[in-house]
XYZ file of C-alpha atoms in Angstrom:
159
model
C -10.482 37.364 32.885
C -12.020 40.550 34.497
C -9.492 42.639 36.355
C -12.050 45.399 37.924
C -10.953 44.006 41.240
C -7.699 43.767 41.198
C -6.152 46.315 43.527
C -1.908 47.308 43.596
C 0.436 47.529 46.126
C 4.027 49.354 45.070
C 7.122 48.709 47.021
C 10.697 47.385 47.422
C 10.983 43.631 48.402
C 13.047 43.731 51.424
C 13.305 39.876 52.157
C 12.121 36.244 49.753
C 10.986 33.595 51.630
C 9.718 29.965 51.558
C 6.076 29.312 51.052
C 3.989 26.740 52.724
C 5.149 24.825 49.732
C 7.990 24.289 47.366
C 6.048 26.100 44.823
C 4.966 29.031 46.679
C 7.360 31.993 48.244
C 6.749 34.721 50.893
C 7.578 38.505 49.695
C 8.051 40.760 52.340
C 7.339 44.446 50.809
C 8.074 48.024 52.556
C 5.166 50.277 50.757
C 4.392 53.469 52.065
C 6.542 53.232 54.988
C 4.664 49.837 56.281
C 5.741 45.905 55.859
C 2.767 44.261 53.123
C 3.319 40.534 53.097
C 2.403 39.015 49.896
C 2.096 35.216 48.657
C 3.531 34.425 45.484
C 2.188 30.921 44.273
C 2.948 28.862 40.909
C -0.261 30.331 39.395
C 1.265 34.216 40.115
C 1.751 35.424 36.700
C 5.678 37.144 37.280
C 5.168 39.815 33.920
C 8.854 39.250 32.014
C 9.872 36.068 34.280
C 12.112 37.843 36.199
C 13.690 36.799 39.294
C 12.089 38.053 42.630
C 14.680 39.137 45.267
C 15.789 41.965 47.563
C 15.828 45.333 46.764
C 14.111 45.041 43.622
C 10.904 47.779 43.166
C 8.119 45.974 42.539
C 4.265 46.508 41.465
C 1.902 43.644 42.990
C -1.632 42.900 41.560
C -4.012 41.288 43.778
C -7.757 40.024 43.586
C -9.805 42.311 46.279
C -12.370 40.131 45.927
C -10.575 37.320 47.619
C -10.169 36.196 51.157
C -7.734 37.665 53.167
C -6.207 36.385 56.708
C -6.415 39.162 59.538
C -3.226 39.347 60.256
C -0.606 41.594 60.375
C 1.462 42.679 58.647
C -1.747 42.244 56.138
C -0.827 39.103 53.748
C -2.251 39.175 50.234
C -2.087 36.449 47.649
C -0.363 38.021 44.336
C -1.748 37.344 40.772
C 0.652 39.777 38.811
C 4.137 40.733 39.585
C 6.185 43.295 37.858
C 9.000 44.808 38.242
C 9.138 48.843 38.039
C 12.073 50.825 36.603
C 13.154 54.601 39.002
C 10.225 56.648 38.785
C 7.973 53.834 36.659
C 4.622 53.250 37.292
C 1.779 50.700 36.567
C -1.063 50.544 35.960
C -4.148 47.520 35.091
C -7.154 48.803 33.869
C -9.670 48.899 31.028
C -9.146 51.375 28.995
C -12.157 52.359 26.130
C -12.215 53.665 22.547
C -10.362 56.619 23.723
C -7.510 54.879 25.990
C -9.242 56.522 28.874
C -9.226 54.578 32.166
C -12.315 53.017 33.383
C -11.795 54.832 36.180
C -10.798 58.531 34.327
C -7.696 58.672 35.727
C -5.017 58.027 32.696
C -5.384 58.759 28.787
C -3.062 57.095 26.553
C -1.331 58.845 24.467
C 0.361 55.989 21.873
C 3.675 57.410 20.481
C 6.241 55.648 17.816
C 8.802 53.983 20.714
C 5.546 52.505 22.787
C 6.102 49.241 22.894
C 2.603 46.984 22.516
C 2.955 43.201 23.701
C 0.523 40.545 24.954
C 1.757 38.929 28.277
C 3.547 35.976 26.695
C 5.835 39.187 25.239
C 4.669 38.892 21.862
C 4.232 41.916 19.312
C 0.080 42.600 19.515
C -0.291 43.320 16.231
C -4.162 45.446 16.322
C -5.284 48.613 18.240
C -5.533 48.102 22.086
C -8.433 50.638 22.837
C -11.167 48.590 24.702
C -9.075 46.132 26.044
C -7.696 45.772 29.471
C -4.327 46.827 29.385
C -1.257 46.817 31.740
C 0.522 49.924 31.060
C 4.021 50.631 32.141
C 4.835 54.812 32.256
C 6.757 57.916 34.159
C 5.590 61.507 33.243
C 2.365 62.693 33.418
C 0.535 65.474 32.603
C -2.067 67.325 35.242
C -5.053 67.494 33.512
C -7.605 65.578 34.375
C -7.587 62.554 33.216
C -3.537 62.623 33.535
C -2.124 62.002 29.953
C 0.981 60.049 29.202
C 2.791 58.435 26.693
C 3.851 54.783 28.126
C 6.842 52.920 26.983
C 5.147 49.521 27.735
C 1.509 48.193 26.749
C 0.665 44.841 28.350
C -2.613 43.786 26.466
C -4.354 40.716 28.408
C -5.805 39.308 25.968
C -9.318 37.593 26.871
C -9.290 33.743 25.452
């Protein structure tokens, strides 16, 4: 799966709410100040399986590409959920031979306590350069691109 066009909205879930469905729920987030609506379906992959609810900081992954209703608050449909620690961030990208983002923003700096997983939460056991990657980090440097040392690979493994 290709996630160039996946875009990310960061925020705290203020209220969980039915679906149209039993097997879909309505997240309403405050990011940046403004309410995001965001649909969270059976086929939303929740990173960890954690429980969605109030107060709880979360980063949401949705397909740009996609339709979205004009409405507002704006209403996306989530593919990837995770949760963020104080100060966390996220980040879903490709990162190349040099764990550079595609996009130059972030090197990767892998250090002995990064932990390296495939979504399922098993141990990836090869290199993750050239791979799209889910990383999970705090502290940056300011060069350009920003270098960190993440405590949390995701690799999304392509089947």
């Amino acid at each position: 799966m290709a996630y160039e066009t996946y875009e990310k909205i960061e925020g705290v879930i203020q209220s969980v709410n039915r679906g149209d469905s039993c097997c879909s729920m309505m997240l309403s987030l405050i990011s940046n100040s403004n309410i995001v609506n965001v649909v969270v379906s059976g086929d939303t992959t929740i990173i960890d399986n954690i429980r969605l609810r109030a107060g709880l900081r979360v980063a949401v992954f949705y397909d740009a590409n996609l339709p979205t209703p004009a409405v507002y608050p704006p209403q996306f449909r989530a593919e990837i959920i995770t949760s963020l620690r104080r100060g966390q961030q996220a980040m879903l990208a490709y990162f190349d031979e040099n764990l550079v983002s595609d996009d130059n923003s972030l090197q990767l700096n892998i250090g002995p306590m990064t932990n390296i997983v495939t979504l399922n939460g098993q141990p990836y056991t090869c290199t993750p350069e050239n791979s799209e990657l889910l990383v999970y980090y705090t502290n940056t440097t300011f060069s350009i691109p920003a270098m960190t040392t993440p405590q949390k690979i995701i690799v999304m493994c392509q089947y």
